[in-house]
XYZ file of C-alpha atoms in Angstrom:
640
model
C -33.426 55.295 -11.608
C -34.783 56.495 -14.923
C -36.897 59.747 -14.576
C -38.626 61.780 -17.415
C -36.522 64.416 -19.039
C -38.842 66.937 -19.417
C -39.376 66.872 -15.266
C -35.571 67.225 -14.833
C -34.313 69.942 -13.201
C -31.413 72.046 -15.170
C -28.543 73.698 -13.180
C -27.203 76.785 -13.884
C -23.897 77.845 -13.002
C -21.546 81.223 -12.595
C -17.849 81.218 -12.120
C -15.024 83.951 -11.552
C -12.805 85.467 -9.051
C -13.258 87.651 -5.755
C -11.135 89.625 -3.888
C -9.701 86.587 -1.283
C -10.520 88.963 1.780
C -14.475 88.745 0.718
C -14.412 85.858 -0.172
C -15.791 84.467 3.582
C -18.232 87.668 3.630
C -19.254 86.691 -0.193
C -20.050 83.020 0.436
C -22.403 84.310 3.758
C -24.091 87.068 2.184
C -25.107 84.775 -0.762
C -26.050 82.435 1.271
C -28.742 83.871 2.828
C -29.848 85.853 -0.329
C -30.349 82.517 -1.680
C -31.937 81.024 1.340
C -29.248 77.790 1.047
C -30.452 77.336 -2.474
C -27.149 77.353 -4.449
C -23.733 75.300 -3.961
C -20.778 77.165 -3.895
C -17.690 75.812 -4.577
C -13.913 78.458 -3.920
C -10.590 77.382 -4.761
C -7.074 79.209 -3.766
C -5.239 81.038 -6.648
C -1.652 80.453 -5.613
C -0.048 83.489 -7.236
C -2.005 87.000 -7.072
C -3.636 87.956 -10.789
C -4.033 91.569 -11.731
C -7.024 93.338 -11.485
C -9.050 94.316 -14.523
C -10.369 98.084 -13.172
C -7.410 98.955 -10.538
C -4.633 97.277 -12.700
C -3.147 95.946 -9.928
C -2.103 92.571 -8.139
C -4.485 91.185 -5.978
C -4.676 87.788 -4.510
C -8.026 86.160 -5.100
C -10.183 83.145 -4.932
C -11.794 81.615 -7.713
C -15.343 80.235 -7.739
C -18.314 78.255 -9.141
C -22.153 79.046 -7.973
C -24.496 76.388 -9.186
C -28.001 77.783 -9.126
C -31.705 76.739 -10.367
C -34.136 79.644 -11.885
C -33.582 82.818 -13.152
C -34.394 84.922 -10.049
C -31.403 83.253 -8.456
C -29.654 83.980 -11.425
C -30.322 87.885 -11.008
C -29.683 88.028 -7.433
C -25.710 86.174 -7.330
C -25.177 88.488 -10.644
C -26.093 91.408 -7.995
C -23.948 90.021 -5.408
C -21.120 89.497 -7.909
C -21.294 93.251 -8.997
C -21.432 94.037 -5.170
C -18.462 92.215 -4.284
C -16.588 93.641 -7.488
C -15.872 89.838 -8.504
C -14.924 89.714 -11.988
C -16.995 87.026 -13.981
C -15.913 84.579 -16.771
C -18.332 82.782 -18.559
C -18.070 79.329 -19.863
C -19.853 77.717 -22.444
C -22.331 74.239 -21.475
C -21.144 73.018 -24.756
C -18.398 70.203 -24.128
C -17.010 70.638 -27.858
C -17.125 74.572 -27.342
C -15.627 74.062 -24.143
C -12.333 72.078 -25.683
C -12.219 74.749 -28.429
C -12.103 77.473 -25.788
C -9.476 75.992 -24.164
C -6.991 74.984 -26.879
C -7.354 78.626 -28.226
C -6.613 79.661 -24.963
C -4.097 77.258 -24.675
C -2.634 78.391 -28.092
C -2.161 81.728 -27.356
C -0.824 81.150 -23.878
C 2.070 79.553 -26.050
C 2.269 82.042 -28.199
C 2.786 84.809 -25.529
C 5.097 82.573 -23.937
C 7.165 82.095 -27.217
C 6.990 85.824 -27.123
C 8.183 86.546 -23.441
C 10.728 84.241 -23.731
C 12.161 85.810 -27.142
C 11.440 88.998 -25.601
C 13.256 88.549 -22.185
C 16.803 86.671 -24.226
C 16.614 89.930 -26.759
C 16.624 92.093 -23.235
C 19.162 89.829 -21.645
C 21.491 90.429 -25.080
C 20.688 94.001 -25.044
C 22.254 94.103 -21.226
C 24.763 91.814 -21.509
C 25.794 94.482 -24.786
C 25.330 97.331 -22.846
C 26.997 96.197 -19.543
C 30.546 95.486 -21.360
C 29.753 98.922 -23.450
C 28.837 100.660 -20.250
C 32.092 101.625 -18.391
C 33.267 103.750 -21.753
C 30.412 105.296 -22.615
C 29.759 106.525 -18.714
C 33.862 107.704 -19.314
C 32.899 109.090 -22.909
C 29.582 111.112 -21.109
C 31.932 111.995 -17.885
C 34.813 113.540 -20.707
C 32.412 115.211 -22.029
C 30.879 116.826 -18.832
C 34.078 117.561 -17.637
C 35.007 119.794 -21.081
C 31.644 121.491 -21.343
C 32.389 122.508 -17.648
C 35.912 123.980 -18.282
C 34.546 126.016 -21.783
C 31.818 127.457 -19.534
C 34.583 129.257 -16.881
C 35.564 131.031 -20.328
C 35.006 133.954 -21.258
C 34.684 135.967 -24.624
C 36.627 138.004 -26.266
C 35.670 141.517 -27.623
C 34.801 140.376 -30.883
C 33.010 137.003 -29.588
C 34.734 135.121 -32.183
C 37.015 133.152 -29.837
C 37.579 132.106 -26.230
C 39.736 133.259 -23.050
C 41.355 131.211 -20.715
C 42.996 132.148 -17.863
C 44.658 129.460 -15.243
C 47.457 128.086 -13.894
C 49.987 125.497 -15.170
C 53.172 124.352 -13.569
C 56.250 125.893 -15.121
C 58.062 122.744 -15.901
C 54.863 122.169 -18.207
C 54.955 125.495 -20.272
C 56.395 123.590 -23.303
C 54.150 120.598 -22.729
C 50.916 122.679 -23.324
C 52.471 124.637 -26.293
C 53.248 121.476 -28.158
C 50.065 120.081 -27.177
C 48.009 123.000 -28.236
C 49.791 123.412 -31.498
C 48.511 119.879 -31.958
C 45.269 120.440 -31.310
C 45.456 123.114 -33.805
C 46.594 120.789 -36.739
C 44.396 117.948 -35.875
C 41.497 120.198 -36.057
C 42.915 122.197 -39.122
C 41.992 125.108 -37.634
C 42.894 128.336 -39.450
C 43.375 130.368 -36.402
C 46.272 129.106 -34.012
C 46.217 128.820 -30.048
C 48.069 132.106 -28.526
C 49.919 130.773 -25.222
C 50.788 134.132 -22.877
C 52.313 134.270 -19.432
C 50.274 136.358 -17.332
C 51.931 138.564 -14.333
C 49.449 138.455 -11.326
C 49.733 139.424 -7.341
C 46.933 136.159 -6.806
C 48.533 133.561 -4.822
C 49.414 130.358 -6.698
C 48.243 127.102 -6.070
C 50.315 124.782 -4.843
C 51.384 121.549 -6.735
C 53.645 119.029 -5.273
C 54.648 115.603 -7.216
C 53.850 112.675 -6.245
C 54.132 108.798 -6.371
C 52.066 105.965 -4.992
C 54.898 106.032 -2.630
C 55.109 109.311 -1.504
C 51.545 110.201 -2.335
C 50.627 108.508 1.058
C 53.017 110.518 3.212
C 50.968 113.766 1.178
C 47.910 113.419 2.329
C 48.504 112.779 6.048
C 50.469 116.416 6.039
C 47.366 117.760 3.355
C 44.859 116.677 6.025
C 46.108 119.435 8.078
C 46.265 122.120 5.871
C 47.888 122.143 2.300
C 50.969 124.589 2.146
C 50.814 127.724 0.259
C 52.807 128.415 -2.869
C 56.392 127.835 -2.046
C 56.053 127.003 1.664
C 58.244 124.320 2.940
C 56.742 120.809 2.385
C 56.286 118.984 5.598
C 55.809 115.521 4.055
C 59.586 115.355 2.842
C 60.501 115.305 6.663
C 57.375 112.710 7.640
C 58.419 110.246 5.334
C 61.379 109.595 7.924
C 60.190 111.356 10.983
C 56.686 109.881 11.214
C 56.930 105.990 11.152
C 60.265 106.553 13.568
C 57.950 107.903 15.882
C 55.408 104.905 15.328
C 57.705 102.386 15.727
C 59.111 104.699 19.167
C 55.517 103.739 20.340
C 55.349 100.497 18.699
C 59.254 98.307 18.997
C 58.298 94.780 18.997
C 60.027 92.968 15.904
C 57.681 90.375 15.871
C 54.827 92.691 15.817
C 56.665 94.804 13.064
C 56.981 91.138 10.829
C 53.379 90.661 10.944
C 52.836 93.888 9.972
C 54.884 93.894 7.054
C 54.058 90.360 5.758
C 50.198 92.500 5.567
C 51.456 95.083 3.927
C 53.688 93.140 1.105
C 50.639 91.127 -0.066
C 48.699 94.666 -0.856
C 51.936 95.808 -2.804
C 52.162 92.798 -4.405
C 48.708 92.357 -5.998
C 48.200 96.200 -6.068
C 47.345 95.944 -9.489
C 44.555 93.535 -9.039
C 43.313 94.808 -5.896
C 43.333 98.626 -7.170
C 40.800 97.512 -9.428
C 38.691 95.966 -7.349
C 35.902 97.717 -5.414
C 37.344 97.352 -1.430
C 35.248 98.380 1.847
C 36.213 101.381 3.675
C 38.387 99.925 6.407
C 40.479 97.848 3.487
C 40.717 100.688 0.896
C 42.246 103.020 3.773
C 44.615 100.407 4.606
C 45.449 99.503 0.851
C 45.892 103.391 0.002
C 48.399 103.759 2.991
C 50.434 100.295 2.512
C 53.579 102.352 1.567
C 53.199 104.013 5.141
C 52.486 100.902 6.839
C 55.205 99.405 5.587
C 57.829 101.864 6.742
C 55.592 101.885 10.020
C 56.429 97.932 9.730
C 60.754 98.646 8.975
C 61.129 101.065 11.325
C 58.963 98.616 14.215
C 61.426 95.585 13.433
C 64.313 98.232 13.609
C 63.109 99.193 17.325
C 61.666 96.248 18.374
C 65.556 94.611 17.762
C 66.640 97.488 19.630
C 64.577 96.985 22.750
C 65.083 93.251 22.281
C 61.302 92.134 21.839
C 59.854 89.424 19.925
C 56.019 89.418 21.359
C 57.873 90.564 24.691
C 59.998 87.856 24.166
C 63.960 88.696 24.644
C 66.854 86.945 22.011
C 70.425 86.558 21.872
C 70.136 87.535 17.824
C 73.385 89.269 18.270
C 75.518 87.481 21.138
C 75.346 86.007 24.783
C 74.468 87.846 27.355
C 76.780 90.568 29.020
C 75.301 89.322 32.242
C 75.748 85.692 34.486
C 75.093 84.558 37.868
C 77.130 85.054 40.936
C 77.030 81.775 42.419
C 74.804 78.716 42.137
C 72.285 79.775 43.991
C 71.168 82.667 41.517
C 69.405 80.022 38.846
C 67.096 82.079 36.923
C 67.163 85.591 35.529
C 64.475 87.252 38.037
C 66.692 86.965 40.913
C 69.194 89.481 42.166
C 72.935 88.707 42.114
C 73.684 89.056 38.462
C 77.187 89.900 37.503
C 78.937 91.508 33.999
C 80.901 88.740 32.902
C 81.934 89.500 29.017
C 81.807 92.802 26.872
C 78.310 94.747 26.836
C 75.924 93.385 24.517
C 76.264 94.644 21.043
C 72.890 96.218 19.709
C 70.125 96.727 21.830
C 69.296 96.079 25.110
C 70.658 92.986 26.878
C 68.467 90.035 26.860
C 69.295 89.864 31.078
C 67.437 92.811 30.967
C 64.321 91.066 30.853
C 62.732 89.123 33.711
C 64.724 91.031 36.236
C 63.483 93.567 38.913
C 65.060 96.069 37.429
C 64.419 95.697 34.021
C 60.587 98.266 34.331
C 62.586 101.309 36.700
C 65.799 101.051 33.781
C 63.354 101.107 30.649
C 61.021 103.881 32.112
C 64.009 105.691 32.619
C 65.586 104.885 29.111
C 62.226 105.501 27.460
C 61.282 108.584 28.557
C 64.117 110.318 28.616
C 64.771 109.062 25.058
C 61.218 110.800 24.425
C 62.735 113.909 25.259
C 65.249 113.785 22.971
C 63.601 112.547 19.907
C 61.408 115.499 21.060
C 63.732 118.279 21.121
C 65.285 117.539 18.552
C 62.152 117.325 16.034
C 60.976 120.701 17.682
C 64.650 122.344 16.441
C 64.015 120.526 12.984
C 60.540 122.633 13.015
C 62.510 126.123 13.925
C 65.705 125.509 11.443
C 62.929 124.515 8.538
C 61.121 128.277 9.364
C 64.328 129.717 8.892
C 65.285 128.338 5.939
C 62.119 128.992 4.560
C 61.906 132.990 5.542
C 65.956 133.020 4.011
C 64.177 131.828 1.065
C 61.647 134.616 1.012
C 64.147 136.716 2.394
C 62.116 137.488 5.384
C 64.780 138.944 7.573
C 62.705 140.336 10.304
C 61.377 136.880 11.114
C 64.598 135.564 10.663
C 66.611 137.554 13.221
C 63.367 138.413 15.895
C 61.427 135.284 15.925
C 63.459 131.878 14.623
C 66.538 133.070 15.997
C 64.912 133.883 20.256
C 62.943 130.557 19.508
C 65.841 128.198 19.145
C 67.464 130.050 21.828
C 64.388 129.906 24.081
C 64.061 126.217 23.239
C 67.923 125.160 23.485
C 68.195 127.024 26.502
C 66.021 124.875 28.634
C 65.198 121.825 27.000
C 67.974 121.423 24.711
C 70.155 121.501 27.974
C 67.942 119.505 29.450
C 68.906 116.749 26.452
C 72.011 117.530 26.997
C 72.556 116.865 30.919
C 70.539 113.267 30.122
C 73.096 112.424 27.312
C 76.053 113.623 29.693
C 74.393 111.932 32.237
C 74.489 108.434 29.979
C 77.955 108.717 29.001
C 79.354 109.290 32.254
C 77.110 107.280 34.355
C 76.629 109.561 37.005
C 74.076 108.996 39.572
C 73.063 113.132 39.412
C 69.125 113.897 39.824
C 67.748 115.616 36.853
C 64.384 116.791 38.106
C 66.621 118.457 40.906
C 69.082 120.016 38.488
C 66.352 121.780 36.351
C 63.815 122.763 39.232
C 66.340 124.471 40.915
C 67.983 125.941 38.016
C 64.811 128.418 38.253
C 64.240 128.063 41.736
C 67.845 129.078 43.203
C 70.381 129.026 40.224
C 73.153 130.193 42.514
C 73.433 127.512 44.804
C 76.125 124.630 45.149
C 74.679 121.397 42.851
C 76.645 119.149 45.008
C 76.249 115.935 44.210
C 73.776 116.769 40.926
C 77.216 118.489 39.146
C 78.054 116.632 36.043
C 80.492 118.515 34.328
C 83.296 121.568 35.303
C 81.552 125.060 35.035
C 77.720 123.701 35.568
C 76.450 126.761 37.849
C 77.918 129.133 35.817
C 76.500 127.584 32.440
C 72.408 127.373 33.967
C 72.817 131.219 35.294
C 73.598 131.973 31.679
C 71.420 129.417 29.455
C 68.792 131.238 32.462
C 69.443 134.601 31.330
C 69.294 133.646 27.518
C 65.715 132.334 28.361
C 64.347 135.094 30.315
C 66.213 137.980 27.214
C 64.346 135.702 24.208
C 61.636 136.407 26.014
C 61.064 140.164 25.018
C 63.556 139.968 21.951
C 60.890 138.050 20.228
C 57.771 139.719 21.538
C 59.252 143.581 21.255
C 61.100 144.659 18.096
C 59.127 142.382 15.132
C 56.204 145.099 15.528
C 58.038 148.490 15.517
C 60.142 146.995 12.593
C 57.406 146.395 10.593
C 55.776 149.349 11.151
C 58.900 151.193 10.222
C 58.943 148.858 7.508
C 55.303 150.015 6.293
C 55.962 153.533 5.993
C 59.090 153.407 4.212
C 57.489 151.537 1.584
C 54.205 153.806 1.388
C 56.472 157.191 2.251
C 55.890 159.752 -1.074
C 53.377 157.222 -2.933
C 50.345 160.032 -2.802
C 53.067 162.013 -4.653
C 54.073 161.227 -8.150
C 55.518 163.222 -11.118
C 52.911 164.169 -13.350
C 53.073 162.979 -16.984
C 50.714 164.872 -19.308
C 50.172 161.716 -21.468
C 49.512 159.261 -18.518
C 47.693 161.807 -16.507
C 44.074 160.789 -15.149
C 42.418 162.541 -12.434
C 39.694 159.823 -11.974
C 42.520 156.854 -12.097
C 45.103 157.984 -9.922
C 43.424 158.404 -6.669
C 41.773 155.028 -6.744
C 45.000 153.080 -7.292
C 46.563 155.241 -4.992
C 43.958 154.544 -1.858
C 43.951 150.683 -3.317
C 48.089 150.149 -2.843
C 48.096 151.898 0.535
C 46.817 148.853 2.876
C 46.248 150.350 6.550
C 48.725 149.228 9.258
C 47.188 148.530 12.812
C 49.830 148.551 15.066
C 47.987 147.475 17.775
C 47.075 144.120 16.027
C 50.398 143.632 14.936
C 51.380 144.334 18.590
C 48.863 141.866 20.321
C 49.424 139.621 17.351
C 53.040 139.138 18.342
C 52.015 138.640 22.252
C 49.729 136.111 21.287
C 52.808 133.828 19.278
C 55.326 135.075 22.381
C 53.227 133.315 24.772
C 51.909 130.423 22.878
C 55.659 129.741 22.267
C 56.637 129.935 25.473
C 53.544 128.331 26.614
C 53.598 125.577 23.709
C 58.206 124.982 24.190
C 57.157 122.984 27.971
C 53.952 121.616 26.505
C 55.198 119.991 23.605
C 58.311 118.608 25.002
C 55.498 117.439 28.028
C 53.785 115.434 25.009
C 56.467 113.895 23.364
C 56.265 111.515 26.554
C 53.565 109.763 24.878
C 56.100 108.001 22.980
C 57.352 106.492 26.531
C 54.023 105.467 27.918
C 52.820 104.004 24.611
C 55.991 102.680 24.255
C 55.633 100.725 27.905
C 52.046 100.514 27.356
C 52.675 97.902 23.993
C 55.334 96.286 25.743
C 53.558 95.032 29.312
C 50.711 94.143 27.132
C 51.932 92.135 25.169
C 54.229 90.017 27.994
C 50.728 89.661 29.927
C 49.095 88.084 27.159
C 52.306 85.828 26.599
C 52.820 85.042 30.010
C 48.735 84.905 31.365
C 47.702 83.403 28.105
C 49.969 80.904 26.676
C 52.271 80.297 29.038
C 49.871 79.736 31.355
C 47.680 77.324 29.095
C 51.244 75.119 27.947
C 51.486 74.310 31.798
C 47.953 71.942 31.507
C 49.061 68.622 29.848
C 46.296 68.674 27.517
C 45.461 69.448 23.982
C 42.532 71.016 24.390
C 43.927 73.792 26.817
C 46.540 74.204 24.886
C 44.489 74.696 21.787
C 42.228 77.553 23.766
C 45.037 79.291 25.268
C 46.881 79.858 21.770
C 43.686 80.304 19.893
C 42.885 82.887 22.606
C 46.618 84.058 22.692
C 46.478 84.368 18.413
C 43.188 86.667 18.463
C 44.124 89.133 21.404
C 47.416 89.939 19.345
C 45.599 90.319 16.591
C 42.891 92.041 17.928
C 44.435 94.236 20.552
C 48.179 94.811 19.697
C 48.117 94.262 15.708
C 45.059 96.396 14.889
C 43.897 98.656 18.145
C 47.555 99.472 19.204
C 48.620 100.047 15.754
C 45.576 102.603 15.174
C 46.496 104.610 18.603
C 50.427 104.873 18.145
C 49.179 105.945 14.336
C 46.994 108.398 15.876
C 49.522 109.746 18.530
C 52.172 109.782 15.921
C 50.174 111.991 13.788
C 49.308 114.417 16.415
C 52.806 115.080 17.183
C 53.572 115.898 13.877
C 50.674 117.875 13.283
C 50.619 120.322 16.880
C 54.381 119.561 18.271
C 56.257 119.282 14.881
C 54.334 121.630 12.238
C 53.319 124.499 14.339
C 56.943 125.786 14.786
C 57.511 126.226 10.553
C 54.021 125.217 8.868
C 50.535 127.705 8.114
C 49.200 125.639 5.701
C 46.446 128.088 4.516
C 47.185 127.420 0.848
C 44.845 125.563 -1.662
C 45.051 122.325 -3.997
C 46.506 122.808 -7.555
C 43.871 120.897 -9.622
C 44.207 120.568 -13.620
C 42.459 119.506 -16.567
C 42.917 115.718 -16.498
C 40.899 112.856 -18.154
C 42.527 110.190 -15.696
C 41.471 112.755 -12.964
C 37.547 111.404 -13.154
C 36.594 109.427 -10.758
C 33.840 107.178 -9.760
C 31.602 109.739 -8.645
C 32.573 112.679 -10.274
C 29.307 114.615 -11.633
């Protein structure tokens, strides 16, 4: 159709964005303004574009109104303003229109060009800084670190130079002299470093050296308390002491293997994995691998001894002392087993196992094998707290408190380890618990059939009368002799002879009332009761607790022959693969899971209370504090 151009109708036409939640309440509203007289056309921007006024992201909808007449005009330019819809406008021009857009187009490519140069520049820049990084974040932390130490200095008098005072190992004395007087002639500094060696009645700090063997052992016995300034050092003792105990708890020398195997990879790549950022659970087990590992000796060492490979008795060191009777006693759980060659050489017999006698003998073994591991770690605790008050020459303690304890403690318990080690040798059938409760109950009376050696009544009535006299020799004379002791040193100290020269009225009264400390016998007095009868109290609990090593002990062992016999024993009776398959699978994660990790954790934990309340309380205060020096290759991660 061919229609006059003058009658043809032109189109006019808006476009832009709106906000993409108005866009629906947009499109109505003009709508009806319009009265239908306008075609709107929205499309979906798939990322958001930023806003021109708020500056910010916003997802939006772009659109095209085509419109006739300039009052329609005016009213969607309202609406547009309204709706805050940002407007672009585009030229009817076709030529103008490609120009537009390859201008646009050319400085889209430019910016691009720009980002792109911008963002590999950036990506340098990092790449610079991040291999840069670590020593500069060292350099800042050195820095920190020495600014931190010159501000705990003070001036001198004249404020031309600094004072130091702190604490150094002795050993090191020369060390720091040589080091300072080369300081001095790197800096050519006209004025040398004076070194002095201060007398002071502060206590020291303590300083113990370590190695990444040793430093383990350290921090278990530093978690209690660290000592104070020449205190005896409890970790010496632990290194030996503690993972004995763990393996007490823990014998199974298949169970020992696999922990050792663990425990030689981290000492084998400690190197790579110390540099290596490891989660909590790993880096504990990675800073303790020296401990683990004598956990692991000792285990194999007790687990041969009680004859257990995952509960599972060996012949590693010769045949059985044990064989049937007759033919009728076929396998090892029956009765009628006879000795029929020399007693087995290390360990218990592998007959042992299996037979219904085998749990009544190894309770009995165990526990009373926890009594004397027990007694005889408590007398290492009282012989350490003597030697340690000989060294301070603390002779009060010495004679009135170390020397009632061990008698106190010997005189019941330690002949209580004595009686079960007589007992052993001689195989006697005598009842302990009867021996010792009526040792209190009626110590005169006949023992009868409990008598194990010549002289046995006479030898309770006195180890019983050496218990009940430590009793008030350690609770009695300790007070009065120090109070004696505090007025012979204080006697005549108000009085001195007067020297003209060194005479000072205001002085001398001040440093007289400051030397005299008060002396409260009464506190010393109830002081002493208290330790009496948390001594007394503590000798029958802590030998009580040592037992922990016998039910941990049975506790590992009956676990792990249920899940040997329940699990895979049980699953290798089914004549197929896939049972099979479950029941080791199963039997593989519950040692693991159960005896491996959870098991190891609790004899761990048991181990380390007895050394901290049974073992330590009877020589160890551990009220010092941490000797910490200058060090660059002290800073840490997260030292501000």
């Amino acid at each position: 159709m061919t229609m006059d151009p003058s009658k043809q109708v032109k189109l006019g036409y808006i476009s832009g964005l709106v906000a993409r939640e108005k866009a629906m309440a947009f499109e109505r509203i003009l709508f009806r303004a319009t009265r239908g007289n306008v075609f709107l056309k929205q499309s979906v921007l798939e990322n958001a574009v930023v806003d021109p006024v708020s500056g910010d992201k916003v997802e939006k909808n772009v659109f095209i109104v085509f419109y006739s007449g300039e009052r329609a005009k005016n009213k969607i330019l309202k609406l547009c303003e309204g709706f805050g819809a940002n407007r672009y406008p585009f030229l009817e021009d076709l030529n103008k229109q490609f120009q537009i857009i390859s201008q646009v187009s050319g400085r889209l490519a430019e910016l691009k060009t720009t980002i792109d140069v911008g963002l590999a520049h950036w990506s340098n820049l990092l790449q610079t800084i991040g291999f840069e990084f670590e020593q500069w974040n060292f350099l800042v932390k050195k820095e920190k670190s020495i600014y931190h130490t010159l501000n705990m200095l003070n001036m001198d008098v004249t404020k031309k130079c600094l004072v130091a005072e702190g604490w150094c190992p002795v050993f090191a004395t020369d060390q720091i002299q040589n080091g300072l007087r080369r300081a001095t002639l790197d800096s050519s500094s006209q004025i040398g470093t004076i070194f002095h060696v201060l007398q002071t009645k502060d206590s020291p700090p303590t300083y113990f050296q370590t190695n990444k063997f040793t430093s383990a052992f350290q921090e278990i016995v530093d978690a209690y308390g660290v000592a104070k300034y020449q205190e005896a050092n409890p970790s010496v003792y632990t290194i030996v002491t503690f993972p004995f105990l763990f393996a007490v708890m823990f014998g199974d020398w298949g169970h020992g293997i696999c922990l050792l195997v663990a425990t030689l990879y981290f000492i084998f790549r400690e190197k790579k994995l110390s540099s290596q950022k490891l989660g909590d659970i790993m880096e504990m087990a990675f800073s303790g691998r020296y401990v683990i590992m004598m956990m692991a000796i000792f285990s194999i060492y007790t687990g041969l001894i009680y004859n257990e490979f995952f509960s599972v008795p060996f012949e590693l060191f010769g045949l059985s002392a044990y064989g049937c009777r007759d033919q009728s006693c076929g396998d090892a759980s029956t009765t009628g087993l006879v000795k029929v060659r020399a007693t087995y050489p290390f360990g218990l017999d592998p007959k042992w196992h299996g037979t219904r006698s085998e749990l009544p003998f190894l309770n009995s073994m165990k526990m009373k094998m926890s009594i004397l591991f027990g007694v005889a770690q408590m007398n290492l605790g009282i012989i350490i707290s003597y030697f340690n008050a000989k060294f301070f020459g603390d002779h009060i303690n010495i004679w009135y408190q170390f020397v009632p304890q061990m008698i106190f403690l010997n005189s019941l318990f330690g002949y209580l380890s004595l009686l079960i080690i007589v007992k052993w040798c001689t195989g006697s059938q005598a009842d302990l618990y009867h021996v010792m409760i009526y040792m209190f109950l009626s110590p005169t009376d006949d023992l009868d059939d409990n008598q194990l050696f010549f002289g046995q009544k006479f030898f309770q009535i006195l180890l019983l009368l050496s218990a009940l006299a430590a009793v008030p020799w350690m609770l009695f004379p300790k007070p009065f002799l120090l109070k004696k002791q505090h007025e012979e040193r204080f006697q005549g100290q108000s009085y001195a002879r007067l020297d003209s020269s060194d005479y000072s009225p205001e002085i001398e009264p001040h440093s007289v009332s400051h030397n005299h400390e008060e002396f409260e016998f009464s506190e010393v007095f109830v002081h002493q009761l208290i330790h009496t009868i948390e001594f007394v109290l503590g000798a029958v609990s802590n030998t009580a607790s040592y037992l922990r090593l016998w039910a941990l002990s049975l506790a590992h062992s009956e676990l792990a022959s249920v899940f040997y016999d329940k699990v895979l024993l049980l699953s290798w009776g089914y004549n197929s693969i896939l049972a099979r398959s479950i029941g080791l699978i199963v039997f593989i994660f519950a040692t693991v899971g159960v005896l491996l990790v959870m098991e190891t954790l609790s004899a761990f934990l048991h181990a380390l209370r007895l050394h901290w309340v049974e073992f330590q309380n009877k020589f160890y205060v551990g009220d010092g504090y941490k000797f910490y020096p200058f060090s660059f290759a002290s800073l840490g991660e997260d030292d501000e």
